[in-house]
CSV table of C-alpha atoms in Angstrom, one decimal:
chain,number,residue,atom,x,y,z
B,1,LEU,CA,11.1,8.7,-114.2
B,2,MET,CA,13.9,6.2,-113.9
B,3,GLN,CA,11.4,3.4,-114.6
B,4,ALA,CA,10.3,5.2,-117.8
B,5,ILE,CA,14.0,5.6,-118.9
B,6,ARG,CA,14.7,1.9,-118.3
B,7,LEU,CA,11.6,0.9,-120.1
B,8,GLY,CA,12.7,3.0,-123.1
B,9,GLN,CA,16.2,1.5,-123.0
B,10,LYS,CA,14.7,-2.0,-123.0
B,11,ALA,CA,12.2,-1.2,-125.7
B,12,MET,CA,14.9,0.2,-128.0
B,13,SER,CA,17.1,-2.9,-127.5
B,14,SER,CA,14.3,-5.2,-128.4
B,15,GLN,CA,12.7,-2.9,-131.1
B,16,ASP,CA,9.5,-2.8,-129.1
B,17,ASP,CA,7.8,0.3,-130.5
B,18,GLN,CA,4.8,0.1,-128.3
B,19,ASN,CA,6.8,0.1,-125.0
B,20,LEU,CA,9.0,2.9,-126.5
B,21,ILE,CA,5.8,4.9,-126.9
B,22,HIS,CA,4.7,4.1,-123.4
B,23,SER,CA,8.2,5.2,-122.2
B,24,LEU,CA,7.9,8.5,-124.0
B,25,GLN,CA,4.4,9.1,-122.6
B,26,ASP,CA,5.6,8.5,-119.1
B,27,ILE,CA,8.6,10.9,-119.6
B,28,THR,CA,6.2,13.5,-121.0
B,29,ALA,CA,3.9,13.2,-118.0
B,30,TRP,CA,6.9,13.6,-115.7
B,31,LEU,CA,8.1,16.6,-117.6
B,32,MET,CA,4.6,18.2,-117.5
B,33,ASP,CA,4.4,17.7,-113.7
B,34,CYS,CA,7.9,19.2,-113.3
B,35,CYS,CA,6.9,22.2,-115.4
B,36,LYS,CA,3.7,22.6,-113.3
B,37,PHE,CA,5.7,22.5,-110.1
B,38,MET,CA,8.2,25.1,-111.4
B,39,ASP,CA,5.4,27.4,-112.6
B,40,THR,CA,3.8,27.2,-109.2
B,41,GLU,CA,7.1,27.9,-107.5
B,42,PHE,CA,7.9,30.9,-109.7
B,43,GLU,CA,4.4,32.3,-109.3
B,44,SER,CA,4.9,32.4,-105.5
B,45,LYS,CA,8.6,33.5,-105.6
B,46,ASP,CA,9.6,36.5,-103.6
B,47,SER,CA,12.4,38.1,-105.6
B,48,GLN,CA,13.4,40.4,-102.7
B,49,SER,CA,14.6,37.4,-100.7
B,50,GLU,CA,16.3,35.6,-103.6
B,51,PRO,CA,19.9,37.0,-103.0
B,52,LEU,CA,19.7,35.8,-99.3
B,53,MET,CA,18.4,32.4,-100.4
B,54,MET,CA,21.1,32.0,-103.0
B,55,SER,CA,23.8,33.0,-100.5
B,56,ARG,CA,22.6,30.3,-98.2
B,57,LEU,CA,22.4,27.7,-101.0
B,58,ARG,CA,25.8,28.3,-102.4
B,59,LYS,CA,27.6,26.4,-99.6
B,60,PHE,CA,25.7,23.3,-100.5
B,61,VAL,CA,26.5,23.4,-104.2
B,62,GLY,CA,29.3,21.0,-105.3
B,63,THR,CA,30.9,23.3,-107.7
B,64,SER,CA,30.9,26.9,-106.4
B,65,GLU,CA,32.9,28.2,-109.3
B,66,PHE,CA,29.9,27.5,-111.5
B,67,VAL,CA,27.4,29.4,-109.3
B,68,GLU,CA,29.5,32.5,-109.0
B,69,GLU,CA,28.5,33.9,-112.4
B,70,GLU,CA,24.9,34.7,-113.1
B,71,GLU,CA,24.8,32.6,-116.3
B,72,ASN,CA,26.2,29.6,-114.3
B,73,THR,CA,23.6,30.1,-111.7
B,74,ARG,CA,20.9,29.9,-114.4
B,75,LEU,CA,22.4,26.6,-115.6
B,76,TRP,CA,22.4,25.3,-112.0
B,77,VAL,CA,18.8,26.2,-111.5
B,78,TYR,CA,17.8,24.8,-114.9
B,79,ASN,CA,19.6,21.6,-113.9
B,80,MET,CA,17.5,21.4,-110.8
B,81,GLY,CA,20.4,21.9,-108.5
B,82,SER,CA,22.8,19.5,-110.1
B,83,SER,CA,20.4,16.6,-110.4
B,84,VAL,CA,21.3,13.8,-112.8
B,85,LEU,CA,17.8,13.7,-114.2
B,86,LEU,CA,18.0,16.5,-116.8
B,87,PRO,CA,21.4,15.5,-118.3
B,88,ALA,CA,20.1,11.9,-118.4
B,89,LEU,CA,16.9,13.1,-120.3
B,90,HIS,CA,19.0,15.1,-122.7
B,91,LEU,CA,21.1,12.1,-123.5
B,92,LEU,CA,18.2,9.7,-123.7
B,93,LEU,CA,16.1,12.0,-125.9
B,94,GLY,CA,19.1,13.1,-128.0
B,95,VAL,CA,18.5,16.9,-127.6
B,96,LEU,CA,20.6,20.0,-126.9
B,97,ARG,CA,24.0,18.6,-127.8
B,98,ALA,CA,24.7,21.9,-129.6
B,99,GLN,CA,24.3,23.9,-126.3
B,100,SER,CA,28.0,23.7,-125.4
B,101,ARG,CA,27.7,25.8,-122.3
B,102,LEU,CA,25.2,23.4,-120.8
B,103,TRP,CA,27.3,20.4,-121.8
B,104,ASP,CA,30.4,22.1,-120.2
B,105,TYR,CA,28.3,22.4,-117.0
B,106,PHE,CA,27.2,18.8,-117.2
B,107,ALA,CA,30.8,17.6,-117.8
B,108,VAL,CA,32.0,19.3,-114.6
B,109,GLN,CA,29.0,17.9,-112.7
B,110,HIS,CA,29.8,14.5,-114.0
B,111,LEU,CA,33.1,14.6,-112.1
B,112,ILE,CA,31.4,15.0,-108.7
B,113,MET,CA,28.4,12.8,-109.3
B,114,PRO,CA,27.9,9.7,-107.2
B,115,ARG,CA,29.2,6.6,-108.9
B,116,SER,CA,25.6,5.3,-109.7
B,117,HIS,CA,24.8,8.6,-111.4
B,118,ARG,CA,27.9,8.4,-113.5
B,119,ASP,CA,27.1,4.8,-114.5
B,120,LEU,CA,23.7,5.9,-115.6
B,121,MET,CA,25.1,8.8,-117.6
B,122,GLU,CA,27.7,6.6,-119.2
B,123,SER,CA,25.1,4.0,-120.2
B,124,LEU,CA,22.9,6.7,-121.8
B,125,GLU,CA,25.9,8.1,-123.8
B,126,ASN,CA,25.8,4.9,-125.8
B,127,LYS,CA,24.1,5.5,-129.2
B,128,ARG,CA,21.8,2.6,-128.7
B,129,ASN,CA,20.2,4.5,-125.8
B,130,ASN,CA,19.3,7.6,-127.8
B,131,MET,CA,15.5,7.7,-128.5
B,132,ARG,CA,15.8,10.4,-131.2
B,133,ARG,CA,18.4,8.4,-133.1
B,134,TYR,CA,16.4,5.2,-132.7
B,135,CYS,CA,13.2,6.8,-134.1
B,136,LEU,CA,15.0,8.4,-137.0
B,137,ILE,CA,16.6,5.0,-138.0
B,138,ARG,CA,13.6,2.8,-137.2
B,139,PHE,CA,10.9,5.0,-138.9
B,140,ALA,CA,12.8,6.9,-141.6
B,141,SER,CA,11.8,4.4,-144.3
B,142,ARG,CA,8.1,4.4,-143.4
B,143,LYS,CA,5.5,6.9,-144.3
B,144,ILE,CA,4.5,7.7,-140.7
B,145,THR,CA,3.8,11.1,-139.2
B,146,VAL,CA,5.5,12.3,-136.1
B,147,GLU,CA,2.0,12.7,-134.5
B,148,ARG,CA,1.4,9.0,-135.0
B,149,LEU,CA,4.6,8.1,-133.3
């Protein structure tokens, strides 16, 4: 995934549309694999043992105040256990800025991330690294369909 993110950043800086498309295809493949994995996990999930599992996991979570509420637990699970990958994808793809609760969660996680993860997030916060913005600016004047992109 990181290779695809870096390819996308490089493609945007050089206005290399073909490599940008390759980057988006690689990101899509990673997301599809991630969804397949989660579907498989949830199909085999035993809800009776979930409270025990969560009580064991809580001591390993960096921000316990976020996992104490049910809504915060959902955010933690959605965020793949505080991984930097989903916030990075949100920044890169330019999606879900309006979801303030999720961004509040990301902001707290940012404080406890390893330095290399914070550096990645800060680089992606730059407007030049937003694929949605890039595509809107680059292709807005052309008569090109989204499917063709």
